[in-house]
mmCIF file with all atom_site columns, N, CA and C in Angstrom:
data_model
loop_
_atom_site.group_PDB
_atom_site.id
_atom_site.type_symbol
_atom_site.label_atom_id
_atom_site.label_alt_id
_atom_site.label_comp_id
_atom_site.label_asym_id
_atom_site.label_entity_id
_atom_site.label_seq_id
_atom_site.pdbx_PDB_ins_code
_atom_site.Cartn_x
_atom_site.Cartn_y
_atom_site.Cartn_z
_atom_site.occupancy
_atom_site.B_iso_or_equiv
_atom_site.pdbx_formal_charge
_atom_site.auth_seq_id
_atom_site.auth_comp_id
_atom_site.auth_asym_id
_atom_site.auth_atom_id
_atom_site.pdbx_PDB_model_num
ATOM 1   N N  . ASP A 1 1  ? 79.761 108.679 109.493 1.00 0.00 ? 1  ASP A N  1
ATOM 2   C CA . ASP A 1 1  ? 79.357 109.275 108.379 1.00 0.00 ? 1  ASP A CA 1
ATOM 3   C C  . ASP A 1 1  ? 77.882 109.218 108.189 1.00 0.00 ? 1  ASP A C  1
ATOM 4   N N  . GLY A 1 2  ? 77.098 108.604 108.628 1.00 0.00 ? 2  GLY A N  1
ATOM 5   C CA . GLY A 1 2  ? 75.586 108.064 108.421 1.00 0.00 ? 2  GLY A CA 1
ATOM 6   C C  . GLY A 1 2  ? 75.065 109.471 108.628 1.00 0.00 ? 2  GLY A C  1
ATOM 7   N N  . GLU A 1 3  ? 75.307 110.478 110.212 1.00 0.00 ? 3  GLU A N  1
ATOM 8   C CA . GLU A 1 3  ? 74.673 111.675 110.587 1.00 0.00 ? 3  GLU A CA 1
ATOM 9   C C  . GLU A 1 3  ? 75.070 112.636 108.904 1.00 0.00 ? 3  GLU A C  1
ATOM 10  N N  . LEU A 1 4  ? 76.161 112.619 108.320 1.00 0.00 ? 4  LEU A N  1
ATOM 11  C CA . LEU A 1 4  ? 76.500 113.578 107.380 1.00 0.00 ? 4  LEU A CA 1
ATOM 12  C C  . LEU A 1 4  ? 75.742 113.364 106.095 1.00 0.00 ? 4  LEU A C  1
ATOM 13  N N  . GLU A 1 5  ? 75.212 112.217 105.694 1.00 0.00 ? 5  GLU A N  1
ATOM 14  C CA . GLU A 1 5  ? 74.304 111.978 104.790 1.00 0.00 ? 5  GLU A CA 1
ATOM 15  C C  . GLU A 1 5  ? 72.977 112.618 104.808 1.00 0.00 ? 5  GLU A C  1
ATOM 16  N N  . THR A 1 6  ? 72.418 112.963 106.107 1.00 0.00 ? 6  THR A N  1
ATOM 17  C CA . THR A 1 6  ? 71.210 113.473 106.432 1.00 0.00 ? 6  THR A CA 1
ATOM 18  C C  . THR A 1 6  ? 71.511 115.357 106.144 1.00 0.00 ? 6  THR A C  1
ATOM 19  N N  . MET A 1 7  ? 72.691 115.729 105.886 1.00 0.00 ? 7  MET A N  1
ATOM 20  C CA . MET A 1 7  ? 72.804 117.014 105.824 1.00 0.00 ? 7  MET A CA 1
ATOM 21  C C  . MET A 1 7  ? 72.710 117.445 104.349 1.00 0.00 ? 7  MET A C  1
ATOM 22  N N  . GLU A 1 8  ? 72.665 118.905 104.209 1.00 0.00 ? 8  GLU A N  1
ATOM 23  C CA . GLU A 1 8  ? 72.607 119.341 102.712 1.00 0.00 ? 8  GLU A CA 1
ATOM 24  C C  . GLU A 1 8  ? 74.196 118.950 102.281 1.00 0.00 ? 8  GLU A C  1
ATOM 25  N N  . GLU A 1 9  ? 74.212 119.317 100.847 1.00 0.00 ? 9  GLU A N  1
ATOM 26  C CA . GLU A 1 9  ? 75.538 118.722 100.021 1.00 0.00 ? 9  GLU A CA 1
ATOM 27  C C  . GLU A 1 9  ? 76.601 119.979 100.415 1.00 0.00 ? 9  GLU A C  1
ATOM 28  N N  . ARG A 1 10 ? 76.198 121.153 100.608 1.00 0.00 ? 10 ARG A N  1
ATOM 29  C CA . ARG A 1 10 ? 77.134 122.057 101.077 1.00 0.00 ? 10 ARG A CA 1
ATOM 30  C C  . ARG A 1 10 ? 77.700 121.870 102.590 1.00 0.00 ? 10 ARG A C  1
ATOM 31  N N  . GLU A 1 11 ? 76.508 121.754 103.353 1.00 0.00 ? 11 GLU A N  1
ATOM 32  C CA . GLU A 1 11 ? 77.194 121.284 104.643 1.00 0.00 ? 11 GLU A CA 1
ATOM 33  C C  . GLU A 1 11 ? 78.086 120.084 104.865 1.00 0.00 ? 11 GLU A C  1
ATOM 34  N N  . ARG A 1 12 ? 77.667 119.062 104.219 1.00 0.00 ? 12 ARG A N  1
ATOM 35  C CA . ARG A 1 12 ? 78.736 117.815 104.202 1.00 0.00 ? 12 ARG A CA 1
ATOM 36  C C  . ARG A 1 12 ? 79.956 118.038 103.678 1.00 0.00 ? 12 ARG A C  1
ATOM 37  N N  . VAL A 1 13 ? 79.896 119.092 102.353 1.00 0.00 ? 13 VAL A N  1
ATOM 38  C CA . VAL A 1 13 ? 81.222 119.286 102.138 1.00 0.00 ? 13 VAL A CA 1
ATOM 39  C C  . VAL A 1 13 ? 82.254 119.893 102.870 1.00 0.00 ? 13 VAL A C  1
ATOM 40  N N  . ILE A 1 14 ? 81.486 121.081 103.605 1.00 0.00 ? 14 ILE A N  1
ATOM 41  C CA . ILE A 1 14 ? 82.461 121.833 104.415 1.00 0.00 ? 14 ILE A CA 1
ATOM 42  C C  . ILE A 1 14 ? 82.911 121.222 105.553 1.00 0.00 ? 14 ILE A C  1
ATOM 43  N N  . VAL A 1 15 ? 81.992 120.071 106.133 1.00 0.00 ? 15 VAL A N  1
ATOM 44  C CA . VAL A 1 15 ? 82.492 119.303 107.315 1.00 0.00 ? 15 VAL A CA 1
ATOM 45  C C  . VAL A 1 15 ? 83.753 118.179 106.856 1.00 0.00 ? 15 VAL A C  1
ATOM 46  N N  . ARG A 1 16 ? 83.493 117.650 105.823 1.00 0.00 ? 16 ARG A N  1
ATOM 47  C CA . ARG A 1 16 ? 84.714 116.663 105.223 1.00 0.00 ? 16 ARG A CA 1
ATOM 48  C C  . ARG A 1 16 ? 85.847 117.687 105.121 1.00 0.00 ? 16 ARG A C  1
ATOM 49  N N  . MET A 1 17 ? 85.849 118.696 104.348 1.00 0.00 ? 17 MET A N  1
ATOM 50  C CA . MET A 1 17 ? 86.976 119.586 104.206 1.00 0.00 ? 17 MET A CA 1
ATOM 51  C C  . MET A 1 17 ? 87.520 120.005 105.106 1.00 0.00 ? 17 MET A C  1
ATOM 52  N N  . TYR A 1 18 ? 86.836 120.490 106.160 1.00 0.00 ? 18 TYR A N  1
ATOM 53  C CA . TYR A 1 18 ? 87.389 121.114 107.319 1.00 0.00 ? 18 TYR A CA 1
ATOM 54  C C  . TYR A 1 18 ? 87.738 120.190 108.148 1.00 0.00 ? 18 TYR A C  1
ATOM 55  N N  . PHE A 1 19 ? 87.395 118.936 108.585 1.00 0.00 ? 19 PHE A N  1
ATOM 56  C CA . PHE A 1 19 ? 87.730 118.262 109.765 1.00 0.00 ? 19 PHE A CA 1
ATOM 57  C C  . PHE A 1 19 ? 88.704 116.456 108.946 1.00 0.00 ? 19 PHE A C  1
ATOM 58  N N  . PHE A 1 20 ? 88.172 116.345 107.825 1.00 0.00 ? 20 PHE A N  1
ATOM 59  C CA . PHE A 1 20 ? 89.135 115.125 107.132 1.00 0.00 ? 20 PHE A CA 1
ATOM 60  C C  . PHE A 1 20 ? 90.155 115.286 106.214 1.00 0.00 ? 20 PHE A C  1
ATOM 61  N N  . LYS A 1 21 ? 89.824 116.643 105.676 1.00 0.00 ? 21 LYS A N  1
ATOM 62  C CA . LYS A 1 21 ? 91.335 117.129 104.562 1.00 0.00 ? 21 LYS A CA 1
ATOM 63  C C  . LYS A 1 21 ? 91.569 118.315 105.369 1.00 0.00 ? 21 LYS A C  1
ATOM 64  N N  . THR A 1 22 ? 91.657 118.604 106.567 1.00 0.00 ? 22 THR A N  1
ATOM 65  C CA . THR A 1 22 ? 91.963 119.721 107.660 1.00 0.00 ? 22 THR A CA 1
ATOM 66  C C  . THR A 1 22 ? 92.293 120.723 106.662 1.00 0.00 ? 22 THR A C  1
ATOM 67  N N  . MET A 1 23 ? 91.160 121.556 106.030 1.00 0.00 ? 23 MET A N  1
ATOM 68  C CA . MET A 1 23 ? 91.392 122.752 105.231 1.00 0.00 ? 23 MET A CA 1
ATOM 69  C C  . MET A 1 23 ? 91.040 123.716 106.249 1.00 0.00 ? 23 MET A C  1
ATOM 70  N N  . THR A 1 24 ? 91.688 125.196 105.768 1.00 0.00 ? 24 THR A N  1
ATOM 71  C CA . THR A 1 24 ? 91.351 125.965 106.549 1.00 0.00 ? 24 THR A CA 1
ATOM 72  C C  . THR A 1 24 ? 90.008 126.668 106.019 1.00 0.00 ? 24 THR A C  1
ATOM 73  N N  . LEU A 1 25 ? 89.318 127.637 106.862 1.00 0.00 ? 25 LEU A N  1
ATOM 74  C CA . LEU A 1 25 ? 88.005 128.122 106.504 1.00 0.00 ? 25 LEU A CA 1
ATOM 75  C C  . LEU A 1 25 ? 88.227 129.058 105.039 1.00 0.00 ? 25 LEU A C  1
ATOM 76  N N  . LYS A 1 26 ? 89.502 129.593 105.161 1.00 0.00 ? 26 LYS A N  1
ATOM 77  C CA . LYS A 1 26 ? 89.683 130.284 104.221 1.00 0.00 ? 26 LYS A CA 1
ATOM 78  C C  . LYS A 1 26 ? 89.718 129.604 102.881 1.00 0.00 ? 26 LYS A C  1
ATOM 79  N N  . GLN A 1 27 ? 90.393 128.674 102.739 1.00 0.00 ? 27 GLN A N  1
ATOM 80  C CA . GLN A 1 27 ? 90.719 127.610 101.803 1.00 0.00 ? 27 GLN A CA 1
ATOM 81  C C  . GLN A 1 27 ? 89.205 127.083 101.457 1.00 0.00 ? 27 GLN A C  1
ATOM 82  N N  . ILE A 1 28 ? 88.516 126.781 102.262 1.00 0.00 ? 28 ILE A N  1
ATOM 83  C CA . ILE A 1 28 ? 87.034 125.923 101.960 1.00 0.00 ? 28 ILE A CA 1
ATOM 84  C C  . ILE A 1 28 ? 86.555 127.353 101.325 1.00 0.00 ? 28 ILE A C  1
ATOM 85  N N  . GLY A 1 29 ? 86.155 128.329 101.737 1.00 0.00 ? 29 GLY A N  1
ATOM 86  C CA . GLY A 1 29 ? 85.427 129.684 101.228 1.00 0.00 ? 29 GLY A CA 1
ATOM 87  C C  . GLY A 1 29 ? 86.130 129.841 99.891  1.00 0.00 ? 29 GLY A C  1
ATOM 88  N N  . VAL A 1 30 ? 87.343 129.716 99.437  1.00 0.00 ? 30 VAL A N  1
ATOM 89  C CA . VAL A 1 30 ? 88.082 129.739 97.830  1.00 0.00 ? 30 VAL A CA 1
ATOM 90  C C  . VAL A 1 30 ? 87.179 129.051 96.865  1.00 0.00 ? 30 VAL A C  1
ATOM 91  N N  . MET A 1 31 ? 87.344 127.659 97.546  1.00 0.00 ? 31 MET A N  1
ATOM 92  C CA . MET A 1 31 ? 86.834 126.821 96.476  1.00 0.00 ? 31 MET A CA 1
ATOM 93  C C  . MET A 1 31 ? 85.196 126.698 96.462  1.00 0.00 ? 31 MET A C  1
ATOM 94  N N  . LEU A 1 32 ? 84.758 127.283 97.485  1.00 0.00 ? 32 LEU A N  1
ATOM 95  C CA . LEU A 1 32 ? 83.089 127.074 97.318  1.00 0.00 ? 32 LEU A CA 1
ATOM 96  C C  . LEU A 1 32 ? 82.663 128.478 96.752  1.00 0.00 ? 32 LEU A C  1
ATOM 97  N N  . ASP A 1 33 ? 83.517 129.445 96.926  1.00 0.00 ? 33 ASP A N  1
ATOM 98  C CA . ASP A 1 33 ? 83.299 130.777 96.352  1.00 0.00 ? 33 ASP A CA 1
ATOM 99  C C  . ASP A 1 33 ? 82.187 131.419 97.181  1.00 0.00 ? 33 ASP A C  1
ATOM 100 N N  . VAL A 1 34 ? 82.712 131.233 98.275  1.00 0.00 ? 34 VAL A N  1
ATOM 101 C CA . VAL A 1 34 ? 82.028 132.056 99.697  1.00 0.00 ? 34 VAL A CA 1
ATOM 102 C C  . VAL A 1 34 ? 82.939 132.544 100.625 1.00 0.00 ? 34 VAL A C  1
ATOM 103 N N  . THR A 1 35 ? 82.514 133.812 101.517 1.00 0.00 ? 35 THR A N  1
ATOM 104 C CA . THR A 1 35 ? 83.431 134.270 102.100 1.00 0.00 ? 35 THR A CA 1
ATOM 105 C C  . THR A 1 35 ? 84.006 133.187 103.378 1.00 0.00 ? 35 THR A C  1
ATOM 106 N N  . GLU A 1 36 ? 84.817 133.585 103.965 1.00 0.00 ? 36 GLU A N  1
ATOM 107 C CA . GLU A 1 36 ? 85.773 132.858 105.265 1.00 0.00 ? 36 GLU A CA 1
ATOM 108 C C  . GLU A 1 36 ? 84.280 132.925 106.119 1.00 0.00 ? 36 GLU A C  1
ATOM 109 N N  . SER A 1 37 ? 83.774 133.684 106.344 1.00 0.00 ? 37 SER A N  1
ATOM 110 C CA . SER A 1 37 ? 82.913 134.223 107.565 1.00 0.00 ? 37 SER A CA 1
ATOM 111 C C  . SER A 1 37 ? 81.854 133.110 107.205 1.00 0.00 ? 37 SER A C  1
ATOM 112 N N  . ARG A 1 38 ? 81.214 133.217 105.912 1.00 0.00 ? 38 ARG A N  1
ATOM 113 C CA . ARG A 1 38 ? 80.382 132.430 105.682 1.00 0.00 ? 38 ARG A CA 1
ATOM 114 C C  . ARG A 1 38 ? 80.646 130.894 106.096 1.00 0.00 ? 38 ARG A C  1
ATOM 115 N N  . VAL A 1 39 ? 81.770 130.350 105.631 1.00 0.00 ? 39 VAL A N  1
ATOM 116 C CA . VAL A 1 39 ? 82.125 129.025 105.864 1.00 0.00 ? 39 VAL A CA 1
ATOM 117 C C  . VAL A 1 39 ? 82.138 128.784 107.443 1.00 0.00 ? 39 VAL A C  1
ATOM 118 N N  . SER A 1 40 ? 82.285 129.675 107.964 1.00 0.00 ? 40 SER A N  1
ATOM 119 C CA . SER A 1 40 ? 82.556 129.556 109.492 1.00 0.00 ? 40 SER A CA 1
ATOM 120 C C  . SER A 1 40 ? 81.011 129.499 110.028 1.00 0.00 ? 40 SER A C  1
ATOM 121 N N  . GLN A 1 41 ? 79.872 130.530 109.373 1.00 0.00 ? 41 GLN A N  1
ATOM 122 C CA . GLN A 1 41 ? 78.754 130.270 109.879 1.00 0.00 ? 41 GLN A CA 1
ATOM 123 C C  . GLN A 1 41 ? 78.244 129.007 109.699 1.00 0.00 ? 41 GLN A C  1
ATOM 124 N N  . ILE A 1 42 ? 78.332 128.396 108.672 1.00 0.00 ? 42 ILE A N  1
ATOM 125 C CA . ILE A 1 42 ? 77.689 127.010 108.166 1.00 0.00 ? 42 ILE A CA 1
ATOM 126 C C  . ILE A 1 42 ? 78.077 126.131 108.942 1.00 0.00 ? 42 ILE A C  1
ATOM 127 N N  . LEU A 1 43 ? 79.699 126.037 109.093 1.00 0.00 ? 43 LEU A N  1
ATOM 128 C CA . LEU A 1 43 ? 80.357 125.056 109.836 1.00 0.00 ? 43 LEU A CA 1
ATOM 129 C C  . LEU A 1 43 ? 79.739 125.093 111.397 1.00 0.00 ? 43 LEU A C  1
ATOM 130 N N  . SER A 1 44 ? 79.414 126.006 111.954 1.00 0.00 ? 44 SER A N  1
ATOM 131 C CA . SER A 1 44 ? 79.022 126.336 113.320 1.00 0.00 ? 44 SER A CA 1
ATOM 132 C C  . SER A 1 44 ? 77.300 125.907 113.610 1.00 0.00 ? 44 SER A C  1
ATOM 133 N N  . GLN A 1 45 ? 76.763 126.147 112.385 1.00 0.00 ? 45 GLN A N  1
ATOM 134 C CA . GLN A 1 45 ? 75.265 125.629 112.544 1.00 0.00 ? 45 GLN A CA 1
ATOM 135 C C  . GLN A 1 45 ? 75.332 124.111 112.589 1.00 0.00 ? 45 GLN A C  1
ATOM 136 N N  . THR A 1 46 ? 75.982 123.547 111.711 1.00 0.00 ? 46 THR A N  1
ATOM 137 C CA . THR A 1 46 ? 76.081 122.166 111.198 1.00 0.00 ? 46 THR A CA 1
ATOM 138 C C  . THR A 1 46 ? 76.799 121.475 112.631 1.00 0.00 ? 46 THR A C  1
ATOM 139 N N  . MET A 1 47 ? 77.541 122.420 113.110 1.00 0.00 ? 47 MET A N  1
ATOM 140 C CA . MET A 1 47 ? 78.337 121.533 114.447 1.00 0.00 ? 47 MET A CA 1
ATOM 141 C C  . MET A 1 47 ? 76.981 121.571 115.461 1.00 0.00 ? 47 MET A C  1
ATOM 142 N N  . LYS A 1 48 ? 76.264 122.300 115.566 1.00 0.00 ? 48 LYS A N  1
ATOM 143 C CA . LYS A 1 48 ? 75.232 122.391 116.695 1.00 0.00 ? 48 LYS A CA 1
ATOM 144 C C  . LYS A 1 48 ? 74.257 121.386 116.252 1.00 0.00 ? 48 LYS A C  1
ATOM 145 N N  . ILE A 1 49 ? 73.969 121.071 115.175 1.00 0.00 ? 49 ILE A N  1
ATOM 146 C CA . ILE A 1 49 ? 73.028 120.464 114.566 1.00 0.00 ? 49 ILE A CA 1
ATOM 147 C C  . ILE A 1 49 ? 73.423 118.931 114.979 1.00 0.00 ? 49 ILE A C  1
ATOM 148 N N  . LEU A 1 50 ? 74.783 118.328 114.924 1.00 0.00 ? 50 LEU A N  1
ATOM 149 C CA . LEU A 1 50 ? 75.438 116.969 115.088 1.00 0.00 ? 50 LEU A CA 1
ATOM 150 C C  . LEU A 1 50 ? 75.786 116.993 116.128 1.00 0.00 ? 50 LEU A C  1
ATOM 151 N N  . LYS A 1 51 ? 76.052 117.929 117.085 1.00 0.00 ? 51 LYS A N  1
ATOM 152 C CA . LYS A 1 51 ? 76.028 117.744 118.665 1.00 0.00 ? 51 LYS A CA 1
ATOM 153 C C  . LYS A 1 51 ? 74.458 117.395 119.304 1.00 0.00 ? 51 LYS A C  1
ATOM 154 N N  . THR A 1 52 ? 73.601 118.071 118.731 1.00 0.00 ? 52 THR A N  1
ATOM 155 C CA . THR A 1 52 ? 72.223 117.764 119.142 1.00 0.00 ? 52 THR A CA 1
ATOM 156 C C  . THR A 1 52 ? 71.781 116.288 119.036 1.00 0.00 ? 52 THR A C  1
ATOM 157 N N  . ARG A 1 53 ? 72.195 115.859 117.489 1.00 0.00 ? 53 ARG A N  1
ATOM 158 C CA . ARG A 1 53 ? 71.705 114.427 117.163 1.00 0.00 ? 53 ARG A CA 1
ATOM 159 C C  . ARG A 1 53 ? 72.429 113.558 117.686 1.00 0.00 ? 53 ARG A C  1
ATOM 160 N N  . LEU A 1 54 ? 73.820 113.564 118.046 1.00 0.00 ? 54 LEU A N  1
ATOM 161 C CA . LEU A 1 54 ? 74.403 112.618 118.313 1.00 0.00 ? 54 LEU A CA 1
ATOM 162 C C  . LEU A 1 54 ? 75.084 112.661 119.968 1.00 0.00 ? 54 LEU A C  1
ATOM 163 N N  . GLY A 1 55 ? 74.275 113.878 120.635 1.00 0.00 ? 55 GLY A N  1
ATOM 164 C CA . GLY A 1 55 ? 74.736 113.790 121.865 1.00 0.00 ? 55 GLY A CA 1
ATOM 165 C C  . GLY A 1 55 ? 74.178 112.536 122.982 1.00 0.00 ? 55 GLY A C  1
ATOM 166 N N  . PRO A 1 56 ? 72.831 112.378 122.313 1.00 0.00 ? 56 PRO A N  1
ATOM 167 C CA . PRO A 1 56 ? 72.370 110.693 123.142 1.00 0.00 ? 56 PRO A CA 1
ATOM 168 C C  . PRO A 1 56 ? 73.174 109.598 123.114 1.00 0.00 ? 56 PRO A C  1
ATOM 169 N N  . VAL A 1 57 ? 73.759 109.973 121.573 1.00 0.00 ? 57 VAL A N  1
ATOM 170 C CA . VAL A 1 57 ? 74.380 108.542 121.462 1.00 0.00 ? 57 VAL A CA 1
ATOM 171 C C  . VAL A 1 57 ? 75.579 108.323 122.314 1.00 0.00 ? 57 VAL A C  1
ATOM 172 N N  . MET A 1 58 ? 76.549 109.560 121.954 1.00 0.00 ? 58 MET A N  1
ATOM 173 C CA . MET A 1 58 ? 77.967 109.505 122.585 1.00 0.00 ? 58 MET A CA 1
ATOM 174 C C  . MET A 1 58 ? 77.491 109.323 124.098 1.00 0.00 ? 58 MET A C  1
ATOM 175 N N  . GLU A 1 59 ? 76.635 109.891 125.012 1.00 0.00 ? 59 GLU A N  1
ATOM 176 C CA . GLU A 1 59 ? 76.136 109.604 126.195 1.00 0.00 ? 59 GLU A CA 1
ATOM 177 C C  . GLU A 1 59 ? 76.085 108.047 126.663 1.00 0.00 ? 59 GLU A C  1
ATOM 178 N N  . GLN A 1 60 ? 75.093 107.322 125.559 1.00 0.00 ? 60 GLN A N  1
ATOM 179 C CA . GLN A 1 60 ? 74.758 106.176 125.892 1.00 0.00 ? 60 GLN A CA 1
ATOM 180 C C  . GLN A 1 60 ? 76.230 105.379 125.704 1.00 0.00 ? 60 GLN A C  1
ATOM 181 N N  . GLU A 1 61 ? 77.114 105.561 124.731 1.00 0.00 ? 61 GLU A N  1
ATOM 182 C CA . GLU A 1 61 ? 78.384 104.898 124.576 1.00 0.00 ? 61 GLU A CA 1
ATOM 183 C C  . GLU A 1 61 ? 79.391 105.344 125.561 1.00 0.00 ? 61 GLU A C  1
ATOM 184 N N  . ALA A 1 62 ? 79.570 106.409 126.324 1.00 0.00 ? 62 ALA A N  1
ATOM 185 C CA . ALA A 1 62 ? 80.080 106.565 127.438 1.00 0.00 ? 62 ALA A CA 1
ATOM 186 C C  . ALA A 1 62 ? 79.660 105.739 128.993 1.00 0.00 ? 62 ALA A C  1
ATOM 187 N N  . GLU A 1 63 ? 78.582 105.866 128.544 1.00 0.00 ? 63 GLU A N  1
ATOM 188 C CA . GLU A 1 63 ? 78.105 104.933 129.760 1.00 0.00 ? 63 GLU A CA 1
ATOM 189 C C  . GLU A 1 63 ? 78.198 103.362 129.638 1.00 0.00 ? 63 GLU A C  1
ATOM 190 N N  . ARG A 1 64 ? 78.416 102.826 128.386 1.00 0.00 ? 64 ARG A N  1
ATOM 191 C CA . ARG A 1 64 ? 78.569 101.581 128.205 1.00 0.00 ? 64 ARG A CA 1
ATOM 192 C C  . ARG A 1 64 ? 80.301 101.454 128.337 1.00 0.00 ? 64 ARG A C  1
ATOM 193 N N  . ILE A 1 65 ? 80.968 102.418 128.060 1.00 0.00 ? 65 ILE A N  1
ATOM 194 C CA . ILE A 1 65 ? 82.581 102.202 128.127 1.00 0.00 ? 65 ILE A CA 1
ATOM 195 C C  . ILE A 1 65 ? 82.727 102.364 129.759 1.00 0.00 ? 65 ILE A C  1
ATOM 196 N N  . ALA A 1 66 ? 81.745 103.130 130.278 1.00 0.00 ? 66 ALA A N  1
ATOM 197 C CA . ALA A 1 66 ? 82.051 103.213 132.165 1.00 0.00 ? 66 ALA A CA 1
ATOM 198 C C  . ALA A 1 66 ? 82.104 102.054 132.733 1.00 0.00 ? 66 ALA A C  1
ATOM 199 N N  . ALA A 1 67 ? 80.643 101.407 132.178 1.00 0.00 ? 67 ALA A N  1
ATOM 200 C CA . ALA A 1 67 ? 80.176 100.220 132.652 1.00 0.00 ? 67 ALA A CA 1
ATOM 201 C C  . ALA A 1 67 ? 81.304 98.782  132.571 1.00 0.00 ? 67 ALA A C  1
ATOM 202 N N  . ALA A 1 68 ? 81.975 98.916  131.594 1.00 0.00 ? 68 ALA A N  1
ATOM 203 C CA . ALA A 1 68 ? 82.697 97.829  130.983 1.00 0.00 ? 68 ALA A CA 1
ATOM 204 C C  . ALA A 1 68 ? 84.101 98.223  132.051 1.00 0.00 ? 68 ALA A C  1
ATOM 205 N N  . LEU A 1 69 ? 84.606 99.530  132.167 1.00 0.00 ? 69 LEU A N  1
ATOM 206 C CA . LEU A 1 69 ? 85.613 99.881  132.917 1.00 0.00 ? 69 LEU A CA 1
ATOM 207 C C  . LEU A 1 69 ? 85.449 99.353  134.259 1.00 0.00 ? 69 LEU A C  1
ATOM 208 N N  . ARG A 1 70 ? 83.886 99.598  134.987 1.00 0.00 ? 70 ARG A N  1
ATOM 209 C CA . ARG A 1 70 ? 83.961 98.929  136.324 1.00 0.00 ? 70 ARG A CA 1
ATOM 210 C C  . ARG A 1 70 ? 83.868 97.634  136.442 1.00 0.00 ? 70 ARG A C  1
ATOM 211 N N  . LYS A 1 71 ? 83.584 96.621  135.694 1.00 0.00 ? 71 LYS A N  1
ATOM 212 C CA . LYS A 1 71 ? 83.867 95.398  135.517 1.00 0.00 ? 71 LYS A CA 1
ATOM 213 C C  . LYS A 1 71 ? 85.165 94.888  135.689 1.00 0.00 ? 71 LYS A C  1
ATOM 214 N N  . LYS A 1 72 ? 86.025 95.761  135.003 1.00 0.00 ? 72 LYS A N  1
ATOM 215 C CA . LYS A 1 72 ? 87.532 95.123  135.194 1.00 0.00 ? 72 LYS A CA 1
ATOM 216 C C  . LYS A 1 72 ? 88.106 95.407  136.490 1.00 0.00 ? 72 LYS A C  1
ATOM 217 N N  . ASP A 1 73 ? 87.372 96.591  137.414 1.00 0.00 ? 73 ASP A N  1
ATOM 218 C CA . ASP A 1 73 ? 87.844 96.830  138.734 1.00 0.00 ? 73 ASP A CA 1
ATOM 219 C C  . ASP A 1 73 ? 87.821 95.667  139.546 1.00 0.00 ? 73 ASP A C  1
#
């Protein structure tokens, strides 16, 4: 949730509604008084930012897990 705190409020709300409350884009749009298309645009932009920020962290974690698995063999 740390990366979410660096986002704009509306971006955080959309990510939380979509991924944690499993709401549809249409439902989110109704709640935020924006179009479903706009919610999709915001979510897409936000996911690109998160992937850029979290990509290196995820790669490091994958390497750590792979190394641990190799030690077990």
